[in-house]
Structure formats: structure tokens, C-alpha cells
mmCIF file of C-alpha atoms and ligand atoms in Angstrom:
data_model
loop_
_atom_site.group_PDB
_atom_site.id
_atom_site.type_symbol
_atom_site.label_atom_id
_atom_site.label_comp_id
_atom_site.label_asym_id
_atom_site.label_seq_id
_atom_site.Cartn_x
_atom_site.Cartn_y
_atom_site.Cartn_z
ATOM 1 C CA MET A 1 -0.178 0.020 -0.182
ATOM 2 C CA SER A 2 1.399 3.272 -0.960
ATOM 3 C CA THR A 3 -1.064 5.841 0.125
ATOM 4 C CA GLY A 4 -3.568 5.531 3.194
ATOM 5 C CA SER A 5 -7.215 5.790 2.573
ATOM 6 C CA LEU A 6 -9.439 8.003 4.178
ATOM 7 C CA ASN A 7 -11.235 5.256 5.909
ATOM 8 C CA ARG A 8 -10.230 2.127 6.977
ATOM 9 C CA VAL A 9 -11.162 -1.413 8.262
ATOM 10 C CA GLU A 10 -8.771 -2.418 11.199
ATOM 11 C CA ILE A 11 -8.386 -6.336 12.059
ATOM 12 C CA ASP A 12 -7.573 -7.157 15.581
ATOM 13 C CA LEU A 13 -5.512 -10.622 15.252
ATOM 14 C CA ALA A 14 -5.085 -10.644 19.238
ATOM 15 C CA ALA A 15 -9.001 -10.988 19.269
ATOM 16 C CA LEU A 16 -8.891 -13.601 16.581
ATOM 17 C CA ARG A 17 -6.755 -15.480 18.800
ATOM 18 C CA HIS A 18 -8.806 -15.234 21.445
ATOM 19 C CA ASN A 19 -12.131 -16.391 19.681
ATOM 20 C CA LEU A 20 -9.820 -19.412 18.489
ATOM 21 C CA GLY A 21 -9.347 -20.031 22.212
ATOM 22 C CA VAL A 22 -13.116 -19.718 23.103
ATOM 23 C CA ILE A 23 -13.797 -22.125 20.635
ATOM 24 C CA ARG A 24 -11.180 -24.628 21.509
ATOM 25 C CA SER A 25 -12.667 -24.605 25.263
ATOM 26 C CA ARG A 26 -15.702 -25.678 23.848
ATOM 27 C CA LEU A 27 -14.049 -28.657 21.894
ATOM 28 C CA ALA A 28 -13.207 -32.328 23.492
ATOM 29 C CA PRO A 29 -9.514 -32.796 22.810
ATOM 30 C CA THR A 30 -10.287 -35.431 20.086
ATOM 31 C CA VAL A 31 -12.161 -32.697 17.759
ATOM 32 C CA ARG A 32 -10.471 -31.301 15.049
ATOM 33 C CA LEU A 33 -11.196 -27.833 13.941
ATOM 34 C CA MET A 34 -11.592 -26.674 10.071
ATOM 35 C CA ALA A 35 -11.450 -22.741 10.431
ATOM 36 C CA VAL A 36 -13.963 -21.158 7.717
ATOM 37 C CA VAL A 37 -12.219 -18.669 6.018
ATOM 38 C CA LYS A 38 -14.513 -18.128 2.649
ATOM 39 C CA ALA A 39 -15.670 -14.685 1.614
ATOM 40 C CA ASP A 40 -11.639 -13.335 2.105
ATOM 41 C CA ALA A 41 -12.320 -14.594 5.773
ATOM 42 C CA TYR A 42 -15.669 -13.166 5.866
ATOM 43 C CA GLY A 43 -13.870 -9.840 5.257
ATOM 44 C CA HIS A 44 -10.955 -9.930 7.358
ATOM 45 C CA GLY A 45 -8.546 -10.789 4.790
ATOM 46 C CA LEU A 46 -7.701 -14.243 3.561
ATOM 47 C CA VAL A 47 -4.017 -14.801 4.111
ATOM 48 C CA PRO A 48 -3.654 -12.550 7.162
ATOM 49 C CA VAL A 49 -6.235 -14.521 8.961
ATOM 50 C CA VAL A 50 -5.094 -17.996 8.067
ATOM 51 C CA ARG A 51 -1.433 -17.348 8.790
ATOM 52 C CA ALA A 52 -2.327 -15.885 12.267
ATOM 53 C CA LEU A 53 -4.654 -19.131 12.780
ATOM 54 C CA ALA A 54 -1.852 -21.301 11.437
ATOM 55 C CA ALA A 55 0.486 -19.939 14.053
ATOM 56 C CA ARG A 56 -1.660 -21.110 16.490
ATOM 57 C CA GLY A 57 -2.137 -24.784 15.059
ATOM 58 C CA VAL A 58 -4.780 -24.621 13.084
ATOM 59 C CA ASP A 59 -4.234 -26.784 9.990
ATOM 60 C CA THR A 60 -7.580 -27.161 8.041
ATOM 61 C CA PHE A 61 -9.144 -24.164 6.402
ATOM 62 C CA ALA A 62 -12.648 -24.181 4.216
ATOM 63 C CA VAL A 63 -12.516 -21.848 1.389
ATOM 64 C CA ALA A 64 -15.460 -21.405 -1.081
ATOM 65 C CA GLU A 65 -13.294 -21.310 -4.482
ATOM 66 C CA VAL A 66 -10.236 -23.037 -5.736
ATOM 67 C CA GLU A 67 -8.685 -19.856 -6.677
ATOM 68 C CA GLU A 68 -9.061 -18.912 -2.619
ATOM 69 C CA GLY A 69 -6.970 -22.341 -2.044
ATOM 70 C CA VAL A 70 -4.149 -21.179 -5.058
ATOM 71 C CA ARG A 71 -3.948 -18.092 -3.159
ATOM 72 C CA LEU A 72 -3.034 -19.476 0.039
ATOM 73 C CA ARG A 73 -0.943 -22.354 -1.469
ATOM 74 C CA GLU A 74 1.152 -19.397 -2.904
ATOM 75 C CA ALA A 75 1.389 -17.619 0.340
ATOM 76 C CA GLY A 76 2.832 -20.705 1.450
ATOM 77 C CA VAL A 77 0.366 -21.957 3.662
ATOM 78 C CA THR A 78 0.759 -26.029 4.002
ATOM 79 C CA GLY A 79 -2.162 -27.071 5.699
ATOM 80 C CA GLU A 80 -5.260 -28.857 4.524
ATOM 81 C CA ILE A 81 -7.434 -26.423 2.387
ATOM 82 C CA VAL A 82 -10.876 -27.523 1.739
ATOM 83 C CA VAL A 83 -12.925 -25.861 -1.231
ATOM 84 C CA LEU A 84 -16.625 -26.238 -0.081
ATOM 85 C CA VAL A 85 -18.129 -25.121 -3.257
ATOM 86 C CA GLY A 86 -16.249 -24.268 -6.374
ATOM 87 C CA ALA A 87 -14.568 -27.962 -6.962
ATOM 88 C CA VAL A 88 -15.860 -28.044 -10.511
ATOM 89 C CA PRO A 89 -14.038 -30.073 -13.279
ATOM 90 C CA GLU A 90 -12.749 -26.793 -14.910
ATOM 91 C CA PHE A 91 -10.658 -26.199 -11.933
ATOM 92 C CA PHE A 92 -9.787 -29.701 -11.309
ATOM 93 C CA PRO A 93 -6.159 -29.238 -12.722
ATOM 94 C CA ASP A 94 -5.688 -26.580 -10.431
ATOM 95 C CA LEU A 95 -7.179 -28.114 -7.413
ATOM 96 C CA VAL A 96 -5.001 -31.306 -7.932
ATOM 97 C CA ALA A 97 -1.675 -29.277 -8.642
ATOM 98 C CA HIS A 98 -2.214 -27.322 -5.485
ATOM 99 C CA GLY A 99 -3.240 -30.089 -3.184
ATOM 100 C CA LEU A 100 -6.584 -28.867 -2.378
ATOM 101 C CA THR A 101 -9.108 -31.100 -1.027
ATOM 102 C CA PRO A 102 -12.735 -30.994 -3.049
ATOM 103 C CA VAL A 103 -16.092 -30.952 -1.169
ATOM 104 C CA LEU A 104 -17.911 -32.929 -4.020
ATOM 105 C CA TYR A 105 -21.590 -33.491 -4.438
ATOM 106 C CA GLU A 106 -21.802 -33.964 -8.151
ATOM 107 C CA PRO A 107 -20.784 -37.479 -9.594
ATOM 108 C CA GLY A 108 -20.171 -36.143 -13.215
ATOM 109 C CA GLY A 109 -16.412 -35.703 -12.923
ATOM 110 C CA LEU A 110 -15.084 -38.236 -10.800
ATOM 111 C CA ASP A 111 -13.156 -40.082 -13.627
ATOM 112 C CA ARG A 112 -11.743 -36.747 -14.785
ATOM 113 C CA LEU A 113 -10.341 -35.996 -11.162
ATOM 114 C CA SER A 114 -9.088 -39.685 -10.717
ATOM 115 C CA ALA A 115 -7.260 -39.520 -13.865
ATOM 116 C CA LEU A 116 -5.361 -36.150 -12.970
ATOM 117 C CA ALA A 117 -4.625 -37.582 -9.657
ATOM 118 C CA VAL A 118 -3.256 -40.635 -11.386
ATOM 119 C CA ALA A 119 -1.103 -38.591 -13.957
ATOM 120 C CA ALA A 120 0.122 -36.373 -11.037
ATOM 121 C CA GLY A 121 1.215 -39.531 -8.652
ATOM 122 C CA VAL A 122 -0.878 -38.039 -5.987
ATOM 123 C CA THR A 123 -4.285 -39.310 -3.924
ATOM 124 C CA VAL A 124 -6.962 -36.734 -3.889
ATOM 125 C CA LYS A 125 -8.873 -36.564 -0.806
ATOM 126 C CA VAL A 126 -12.454 -36.071 -1.233
ATOM 127 C CA HIS A 127 -15.457 -34.725 1.172
ATOM 128 C CA LEU A 128 -18.410 -35.836 0.191
ATOM 129 C CA LYS A 129 -21.224 -33.459 0.894
ATOM 130 C CA VAL A 130 -24.713 -34.727 1.827
ATOM 131 C CA ASP A 131 -27.911 -32.914 2.346
ATOM 132 C CA VAL A 132 -29.613 -33.887 5.362
ATOM 133 C CA GLY A 133 -32.240 -30.891 5.241
ATOM 134 C CA MET A 134 -30.135 -27.379 4.591
ATOM 135 C CA GLY A 135 -31.878 -27.740 1.168
ATOM 136 C CA ARG A 136 -28.881 -26.296 -1.040
ATOM 137 C CA PHE A 137 -25.877 -28.050 -2.226
ATOM 138 C CA GLY A 138 -25.320 -31.843 -1.177
ATOM 139 C CA ILE A 139 -26.593 -35.018 -2.757
ATOM 140 C CA MET A 140 -29.631 -36.662 -0.944
ATOM 141 C CA PRO A 141 -29.008 -39.169 1.669
ATOM 142 C CA GLN A 142 -30.368 -42.015 0.025
ATOM 143 C CA GLU A 143 -27.571 -41.631 -2.846
ATOM 144 C CA ALA A 144 -24.570 -41.176 -0.364
ATOM 145 C CA ALA A 145 -23.500 -45.030 -0.402
ATOM 146 C CA ALA A 146 -23.545 -45.303 -3.779
ATOM 147 C CA PHE A 147 -21.559 -42.158 -4.055
ATOM 148 C CA ALA A 148 -18.977 -43.098 -1.647
ATOM 149 C CA ALA A 149 -18.389 -46.301 -3.693
ATOM 150 C CA ALA A 150 -17.759 -44.633 -6.680
ATOM 151 C CA VAL A 151 -15.131 -42.310 -4.909
ATOM 152 C CA ALA A 152 -13.690 -45.514 -3.381
ATOM 153 C CA GLY A 153 -13.685 -47.489 -6.274
ATOM 154 C CA ARG A 154 -11.391 -45.095 -8.732
ATOM 155 C CA PRO A 155 -7.602 -45.249 -8.399
ATOM 156 C CA GLY A 156 -5.812 -41.656 -7.026
ATOM 157 C CA LEU A 157 -9.265 -40.840 -4.903
ATOM 158 C CA ALA A 158 -9.822 -41.408 -1.227
ATOM 159 C CA LEU A 159 -13.308 -40.656 0.797
ATOM 160 C CA ALA A 160 -11.404 -38.376 3.422
ATOM 161 C CA GLY A 161 -14.554 -36.571 4.917
ATOM 162 C CA VAL A 162 -18.798 -36.972 4.703
ATOM 163 C CA LEU A 163 -20.042 -33.332 5.696
ATOM 164 C CA SER A 164 -23.451 -31.832 6.014
ATOM 165 C CA HIS A 165 -24.693 -28.334 6.773
ATOM 166 C CA LEU A 166 -27.453 -27.633 9.275
ATOM 167 C CA PRO A 167 -29.889 -24.703 8.422
ATOM 168 C CA MET A 168 -31.523 -24.240 11.626
ATOM 169 C CA ALA A 169 -28.727 -24.602 14.160
ATOM 170 C CA ASP A 170 -29.269 -21.011 15.577
ATOM 171 C CA GLY A 171 -33.035 -21.721 16.634
ATOM 172 C CA ALA A 172 -34.708 -23.847 19.185
ATOM 173 C CA GLY A 173 -37.072 -25.988 17.092
ATOM 174 C CA PRO A 174 -36.750 -29.788 16.352
ATOM 175 C CA GLU A 175 -34.993 -29.721 12.991
ATOM 176 C CA THR A 176 -31.841 -29.762 13.968
ATOM 177 C CA GLU A 177 -32.225 -32.899 16.283
ATOM 178 C CA ARG A 178 -33.886 -34.435 13.077
ATOM 179 C CA GLN A 179 -31.372 -33.515 10.615
ATOM 180 C CA LEU A 180 -28.530 -34.969 13.128
ATOM 181 C CA ALA A 181 -30.519 -37.945 13.350
ATOM 182 C CA GLY A 182 -30.888 -38.223 9.426
ATOM 183 C CA PHE A 183 -26.948 -37.415 9.332
ATOM 184 C CA GLU A 184 -26.093 -40.417 11.382
ATOM 185 C CA ALA A 185 -28.489 -42.770 9.820
ATOM 186 C CA MET A 186 -26.584 -41.814 6.385
ATOM 187 C CA LEU A 187 -23.270 -42.388 8.307
ATOM 188 C CA ALA A 188 -24.427 -45.585 9.243
ATOM 189 C CA GLY A 189 -25.497 -46.660 5.736
ATOM 190 C CA LEU A 190 -21.488 -46.194 4.968
ATOM 191 C CA GLY A 191 -19.966 -48.559 7.098
ATOM 192 C CA ASP A 192 -17.865 -47.818 10.187
ATOM 193 C CA PRO A 193 -15.979 -44.734 9.547
ATOM 194 C CA ARG A 194 -12.834 -45.878 11.401
ATOM 195 C CA SER A 195 -12.610 -48.814 9.013
ATOM 196 C CA ASP A 196 -9.958 -48.629 6.342
ATOM 197 C CA ALA A 197 -9.571 -45.077 5.584
ATOM 198 C CA GLY A 198 -11.219 -43.362 8.013
ATOM 199 C CA HIS A 199 -13.451 -40.747 6.866
ATOM 200 C CA LEU A 200 -13.948 -37.620 9.070
ATOM 201 C CA ARG A 201 -17.673 -36.757 9.888
ATOM 202 C CA HIS A 202 -18.417 -33.114 10.039
ATOM 203 C CA ILE A 203 -21.741 -30.903 10.352
ATOM 204 C CA ALA A 204 -21.307 -28.239 13.131
ATOM 205 C CA ASN A 205 -20.933 -24.791 12.031
ATOM 206 C CA SER A 206 -20.446 -21.891 14.917
ATOM 207 C CA ALA A 207 -24.327 -22.182 16.041
ATOM 208 C CA ALA A 208 -24.014 -26.014 16.217
ATOM 209 C CA LEU A 209 -20.642 -26.012 17.830
ATOM 210 C CA PHE A 210 -21.710 -23.891 20.638
ATOM 211 C CA ARG A 211 -25.193 -24.889 21.384
ATOM 212 C CA THR A 212 -25.160 -28.997 20.241
ATOM 213 C CA PRO A 213 -22.109 -30.982 21.441
ATOM 214 C CA ALA A 214 -23.573 -33.989 19.799
ATOM 215 C CA ALA A 215 -23.135 -32.489 16.459
ATOM 216 C CA HIS A 216 -19.502 -32.054 16.905
ATOM 217 C CA PHE A 217 -18.648 -35.750 15.363
ATOM 218 C CA ASP A 218 -15.051 -35.702 14.426
ATOM 219 C CA MET A 219 -14.473 -32.057 13.272
ATOM 220 C CA VAL A 220 -16.445 -28.669 13.669
ATOM 221 C CA ARG A 221 -16.501 -25.661 10.931
ATOM 222 C CA PRO A 222 -16.886 -22.451 12.730
ATOM 223 C CA GLY A 223 -16.765 -19.123 10.834
ATOM 224 C CA ILE A 224 -18.609 -16.426 12.083
ATOM 225 C CA THR A 225 -17.638 -16.959 15.854
ATOM 226 C CA LEU A 226 -13.736 -16.728 15.123
ATOM 227 C CA TYR A 227 -14.669 -13.194 13.938
ATOM 228 C CA GLY A 228 -15.976 -12.334 17.014
ATOM 229 C CA CYS A 229 -20.005 -12.763 16.451
ATOM 230 C CA ALA A 230 -22.461 -14.942 17.368
ATOM 231 C CA PRO A 231 -24.903 -16.722 15.082
ATOM 232 C CA VAL A 232 -27.894 -15.317 17.010
ATOM 233 C CA ALA A 233 -27.855 -11.377 17.429
ATOM 234 C CA GLY A 234 -26.384 -10.009 20.716
ATOM 235 C CA GLU A 235 -25.050 -13.468 22.122
ATOM 236 C CA ALA A 236 -21.668 -12.365 21.301
ATOM 237 C CA ALA A 237 -20.519 -11.060 24.722
ATOM 238 C CA ARG A 238 -22.133 -13.784 26.408
ATOM 239 C CA LEU A 239 -20.009 -16.558 24.473
ATOM 240 C CA GLY A 240 -16.977 -14.739 25.418
ATOM 241 C CA LEU A 241 -15.748 -13.448 21.953
ATOM 242 C CA ARG A 242 -14.591 -10.382 20.917
ATOM 243 C CA PRO A 243 -15.158 -8.544 17.653
ATOM 244 C CA VAL A 244 -12.017 -8.718 15.175
ATOM 245 C CA MET A 245 -12.899 -5.997 12.815
ATOM 246 C CA ARG A 246 -13.056 -2.148 13.570
ATOM 247 C CA PHE A 247 -14.125 0.079 10.580
ATOM 248 C CA VAL A 248 -13.258 4.039 11.021
ATOM 249 C CA SER A 249 -13.494 7.047 9.158
ATOM 250 C CA ARG A 250 -12.632 10.733 10.224
ATOM 251 C CA VAL A 251 -14.395 13.803 10.498
ATOM 252 C CA MET A 252 -13.703 15.730 7.322
ATOM 253 C CA GLU A 253 -15.832 18.883 7.805
ATOM 254 C CA LEU A 254 -17.443 20.789 10.654
ATOM 255 C CA LYS A 255 -20.285 23.255 9.965
ATOM 256 C CA GLU A 256 -23.077 25.269 11.482
ATOM 257 C CA VAL A 257 -26.433 25.559 9.644
ATOM 258 C CA PRO A 258 -29.566 27.265 10.805
ATOM 259 C CA ALA A 259 -32.924 25.355 11.400
ATOM 260 C CA GLY A 260 -35.022 24.164 8.108
ATOM 261 C CA TYR A 261 -31.873 23.157 6.203
ATOM 262 C CA GLY A 262 -31.877 20.200 4.277
ATOM 263 C CA ILE A 263 -29.664 17.601 3.996
ATOM 264 C CA SER A 264 -27.677 15.583 1.400
ATOM 265 C CA TYR A 265 -29.369 14.393 -1.863
ATOM 266 C CA SER A 266 -33.507 14.724 -2.037
ATOM 267 C CA HIS A 267 -33.205 16.449 1.440
ATOM 268 C CA THR A 268 -34.939 13.357 3.106
ATOM 269 C CA PHE A 269 -33.843 15.046 6.414
ATOM 270 C CA VAL A 270 -34.355 18.902 7.205
ATOM 271 C CA THR A 271 -32.711 20.081 10.618
ATOM 272 C CA ARG A 272 -35.264 21.271 12.922
ATOM 273 C CA ARG A 273 -32.770 23.279 15.068
ATOM 274 C CA PRO A 274 -29.634 25.302 14.296
ATOM 275 C CA SER A 275 -27.345 22.384 13.880
ATOM 276 C CA ARG A 276 -23.662 21.317 13.982
ATOM 277 C CA LEU A 277 -23.004 18.909 11.174
ATOM 278 C CA ALA A 278 -19.892 16.869 10.669
ATOM 279 C CA VAL A 279 -19.248 15.653 7.307
ATOM 280 C CA LEU A 280 -17.399 12.050 6.538
ATOM 281 C CA PRO A 281 -15.765 10.695 3.638
ATOM 282 C CA VAL A 282 -17.623 7.533 3.512
ATOM 283 C CA GLY A 283 -20.421 6.207 1.793
ATOM 284 C CA TYR A 284 -21.930 3.252 -0.349
ATOM 285 C CA ASP A 285 -18.595 2.787 -1.945
ATOM 286 C CA HIS A 286 -17.347 1.854 0.854
ATOM 287 C CA GLY A 287 -20.177 -0.801 1.765
ATOM 288 C CA TYR A 288 -21.644 1.771 3.987
ATOM 289 C CA LEU A 289 -24.997 1.257 2.230
ATOM 290 C CA ARG A 290 -27.386 4.143 1.224
ATOM 291 C CA ARG A 291 -29.932 1.943 3.443
ATOM 292 C CA LEU A 292 -28.570 3.489 6.523
ATOM 293 C CA SER A 293 -29.580 7.150 5.752
ATOM 294 C CA ASN A 294 -31.126 8.444 8.563
ATOM 295 C CA ARG A 295 -30.906 5.219 10.353
ATOM 296 C CA GLY A 296 -27.360 4.417 11.309
ATOM 297 C CA ALA A 297 -25.252 6.167 14.073
ATOM 298 C CA VAL A 298 -21.797 6.382 14.402
ATOM 299 C CA LEU A 299 -19.201 7.118 17.335
ATOM 300 C CA ILE A 300 -16.901 10.423 17.782
ATOM 301 C CA ARG A 301 -15.013 11.286 20.711
ATOM 302 C CA GLY A 302 -16.984 7.868 22.395
ATOM 303 C CA GLN A 303 -20.193 9.518 21.932
ATOM 304 C CA ARG A 304 -23.115 8.612 19.423
ATOM 305 C CA ALA A 305 -23.805 10.730 16.427
ATOM 306 C CA PRO A 306 -27.168 9.987 14.269
ATOM 307 C CA LEU A 307 -26.630 9.954 10.439
ATOM 308 C CA CYS A 308 -28.947 12.887 8.755
ATOM 309 C CA GLY A 309 -29.870 12.632 5.156
ATOM 310 C CA ASN A 310 -29.099 10.403 2.482
ATOM 311 C CA VAL A 311 -25.613 8.337 2.512
ATOM 312 C CA CYS A 312 -23.909 9.028 -0.888
ATOM 313 C CA MET A 313 -21.566 7.344 -2.590
ATOM 314 C CA SER A 314 -18.392 8.747 -0.839
ATOM 315 C CA ALA A 315 -20.000 11.110 1.861
ATOM 316 C CA CYS A 316 -22.300 11.172 4.464
ATOM 317 C CA VAL A 317 -23.544 13.462 7.248
ATOM 318 C CA VAL A 318 -23.726 13.354 10.872
ATOM 319 C CA ASP A 319 -25.437 15.184 13.470
ATOM 320 C CA VAL A 320 -22.992 16.647 16.086
ATOM 321 C CA THR A 321 -25.174 19.189 18.176
ATOM 322 C CA ASP A 322 -25.234 17.187 21.031
ATOM 323 C CA LEU A 323 -21.698 15.850 21.303
ATOM 324 C CA ALA A 324 -18.992 17.780 22.790
ATOM 325 C CA GLY A 325 -15.359 18.666 21.443
ATOM 326 C CA VAL A 326 -15.690 17.423 17.938
ATOM 327 C CA ALA A 327 -12.988 18.334 15.850
ATOM 328 C CA VAL A 328 -11.882 18.255 12.103
ATOM 329 C CA GLY A 329 -9.583 15.169 12.007
ATOM 330 C CA ASP A 330 -11.519 13.019 14.775
ATOM 331 C CA GLU A 331 -11.551 9.545 14.239
ATOM 332 C CA VAL A 332 -15.223 8.399 13.587
ATOM 333 C CA VAL A 333 -16.260 4.807 14.307
ATOM 334 C CA LEU A 334 -18.740 3.225 11.979
ATOM 335 C CA LEU A 335 -18.197 -0.221 13.539
ATOM 336 C CA GLY A 336 -16.143 -1.268 16.648
ATOM 337 C CA SER A 337 -15.706 0.477 20.012
ATOM 338 C CA GLN A 338 -14.397 4.093 20.964
ATOM 339 C CA GLY A 339 -13.934 4.924 24.352
ATOM 340 C CA GLY A 340 -16.187 2.847 26.180
ATOM 341 C CA ALA A 341 -19.103 3.024 23.844
ATOM 342 C CA GLY A 342 -19.681 0.543 20.922
ATOM 343 C CA ILE A 343 -21.313 -0.237 17.557
ATOM 344 C CA ASP A 344 -21.852 -4.007 16.914
ATOM 345 C CA ALA A 345 -22.070 -5.674 13.638
ATOM 346 C CA ASP A 346 -25.504 -6.982 15.143
ATOM 347 C CA GLU A 347 -26.460 -3.306 15.433
ATOM 348 C CA VAL A 348 -25.601 -2.394 11.984
ATOM 349 C CA ALA A 349 -27.107 -5.316 10.613
ATOM 350 C CA GLY A 350 -30.497 -4.462 12.295
ATOM 351 C CA TRP A 351 -30.358 -0.954 10.727
ATOM 352 C CA LEU A 352 -29.921 -2.585 7.476
ATOM 353 C CA ASP A 353 -32.334 -5.796 8.041
ATOM 354 C CA THR A 354 -29.625 -8.183 7.818
ATOM 355 C CA ILE A 355 -27.284 -10.615 9.697
ATOM 356 C CA SER A 356 -23.746 -9.716 11.050
ATOM 357 C CA TYR A 357 -22.078 -11.946 8.296
ATOM 358 C CA GLU A 358 -23.457 -9.739 5.535
ATOM 359 C CA VAL A 359 -21.760 -6.569 7.514
ATOM 360 C CA LEU A 360 -18.515 -7.944 8.122
ATOM 361 C CA CYS A 361 -18.330 -9.109 4.304
ATOM 362 C CA LEU A 362 -19.655 -5.437 3.058
ATOM 363 C CA PHE A 363 -17.333 -3.384 5.311
ATOM 364 C CA GLY A 364 -14.406 -5.919 5.192
ATOM 365 C CA ASN A 365 -14.464 -6.440 1.691
ATOM 366 C CA CYS A 366 -14.845 -2.861 0.521
ATOM 367 C CA ASN A 367 -12.167 -1.017 2.393
ATOM 368 C CA GLN A 368 -8.406 -0.972 2.896
ATOM 369 C CA ARG A 369 -7.464 -3.348 5.884
ATOM 370 C CA VAL A 370 -4.673 -2.634 8.282
ATOM 371 C CA TYR A 371 -3.693 -5.323 11.060
ATOM 372 C CA VAL A 372 -2.895 -4.646 14.661
ATOM 373 C CA GLY A 373 -2.228 -7.306 17.512
ATOM 374 C CA GLU A 374 0.012 -9.075 15.564
ATOM 375 C CA SER A 375 1.536 -12.053 17.720
ATOM 376 C CA GLN A 376 4.956 -11.363 19.204
ATOM 377 C CA THR A 377 5.773 -14.762 19.136
HETATM 378 C C1 PLP B 401 -20.010 -20.618 6.028
HETATM 379 C C2 PLP B 401 -20.043 -22.209 6.545
HETATM 380 C C3 PLP B 401 -19.648 -22.417 7.695
HETATM 381 C C4 PLP B 401 -19.625 -21.573 8.763
HETATM 382 O O1 PLP B 401 -20.656 -21.325 9.195
HETATM 383 P P1 PLP B 401 -20.551 -20.082 10.450
HETATM 384 O O2 PLP B 401 -22.176 -19.932 10.782
HETATM 385 O O3 PLP B 401 -19.749 -19.224 10.101
HETATM 386 O O4 PLP B 401 -19.964 -20.591 11.645
HETATM 387 C C5 PLP B 401 -19.521 -23.776 7.920
HETATM 388 N N1 PLP B 401 -19.810 -24.700 7.031
HETATM 389 C C6 PLP B 401 -20.250 -24.588 5.896
HETATM 390 C C7 PLP B 401 -20.312 -25.807 4.695
HETATM 391 C C8 PLP B 401 -20.461 -22.951 5.267
HETATM 392 O O5 PLP B 401 -20.360 -23.093 3.866
#
């Protein structure tokens, strides 16, 4: 990076390490951990996050696409890299060349993958995805045994894992129990996983990891909790998690305007009193979506300032009439804490009618990131 940007996302690697510790404290010593780092590590930066986790002994990572796995290999990452979604025949050559582990749910390409593995003189470990109620990627349970046999019967391929995914592990309903029963029944049909190759069985995302120990099986796949958010809004602190991401801007201009003054495009906000406004150089280009107009708030000097008027592409306006001591150049916190006050991803998600996951991807992947809390060891 040659020049800094006006807005930046700060990634606290010490908080990431802390959250890893919280997650590990929930696991029996025999349960393995696959860190989910798709979507550029939920907006936190793929390579720095993986390096920080690898330095703490994490040796299995999940990405969405082959391209992300290749990036990790090129950065020198040696652990197991599981491609959750994008292991299609088009990318099999890259997958084999970089020693990535595909999740498969489509039998069409098995011969091709087998041939590439044999030609390269390697064994490609395959994880088979089964749909026990997610209604998304995954073969249906009654097809699992045939698919597993098809993998086992091909040279150069080994069945290393069988997985599924839980759609409602953050809820209290009976669905998760039913899906876990379906997962176990399907596994039983595959035979004892501890015989021959011994595939890993895994189904737990963060929600199931924290709520349902019976879902841990051989390995768990936390994503959002590594980054300090809970699957259910408002529960992060109770789980002992610390937010990893902060999103900060700055006060570019301060101005006094009279009562009855319209603010920003379309004048969706008109001052009701003589007002002091702070103009910020952040807008929807930075993932600070227009939907936040007249809904969101920011922190300046540890105090809350509400957004007024429409968020623009590269600017928005907050009302600082009631705030003490605001000056041009002050740090503005859009996400994170400042002087004892805080705006967490769940709160921003509420303003946006979405979930924390989307807020992290938006802010993290639209802005320059800086890393703090690097380990000295
Ligand atoms: C994204 C993802 C996860 C992680 O889910 P979190 O709720 O973020 O913990 C786990 N498994 C699969 C298959 C995923 O796609």
C-alpha cells in the first residue's frame, strides 16, 4: 500500500486468537477444527487470518473456491485446504496441482479427477457433501452410499470426509435434532468410518458448535464466531467472543447550519434546530449502504452521532450538535468501539435488515485493511 485511504478497516488479530481459544475451550480434545475462511475470511483478509490461525496450530481451512485455495498455497500455507463449493471439473487441474481437498456433491467429474490424480501421482482426498435438510448443495442421503463407493472405486481418490450443513442450528426448534439423526443414519449406511480409510464426519457450524455438542462428530467448522460475532444477534459477549473488525472514518468538515436546512440528496432530512454537522468521507462505495440513511449512527469521541440525510457514494453527514469537543480530523467509528462506547455488527445489521455476516463482508471487502494485534511470538 503506497498511500493510506481516508477510511480503513482495522483487523485485531489478538481478538481473532482470543476467539479461537474460546472455540477450542468448547471442544473435546479429539475434535478437529476446520476454520472457515471463505469470502476473504468474512471480510477480514484471507492470508493474514490464515497465517494468524496457523501460527496457533490450526491446520485445516475451508474456502469457497479453488482460486482462494490457490492464493493460500501461493502464500505458503501448507495445511489442509478444503474447497466447499467450487470444485468443478474446469478447476480440477488447479485443485490437484495445489493439493486442495474438494467437497463434491456432483458425481459427474469423478473420472476426470481420478485421471488427473493418477497422472500427478497423488491421492486426492474427497469430502462428500450430503443434504440432510439444508436444501442447498449436497446429494440426497439415499445416494450417499453409491457416491462413496464410486469414490472408493477410483484410483487416485480417497474418501476423507463426509459432511452436511445445518440450516437452523441457531434456533430452538426440533429440526436440528432431526437433521442430526438423518446424518447419523446416512453415516451408518456407509459403514464404520474408523475402518479402512476412516473418513472425518462433520456438520457443525458456529451455532451447532456452541449449542449442540452432539453435533461435533470428528470435526467442527466455525466461521462467524472466529470473527467475534454470534450466530444469534446479541449473544457474542455472553459467549465470550471479541469483535475482530473495526471500521473507522474521520471528520472531514464541521459546519453550523440554521434550522430548516435540508441535508444531502433529496433533502430526506431537514434540521429542526440550528445544528452542527460533521461530514464524513464514507458512503456506499465503502459498503456503508444507502439503506443506512437516517437510520444509522457513528461514534465520535466515544459519543453517538446519528446519520442525517441520504448516504452518498463517498460521503455522509452526521449530527454532532449534542456532542462535546468534536474537531476536524477526529476518528469516526462506524463499527467497533471507541472510548467505552460501541457499535457492533449486530446493531449495524439491524439497521440494514440483515445479519452480522453480511455487514462483515460488506465493510471488510470494500475497504483497505490494516492489521493490529500481531503476535510477538
Ligand atoms: C460458511 C460455512 C460454515 C461456517 O458457518 P458459521 O455460521 O459462520 O460458523 C460452515 N460450513 C459450511 C459448509 C459453510 O458454508
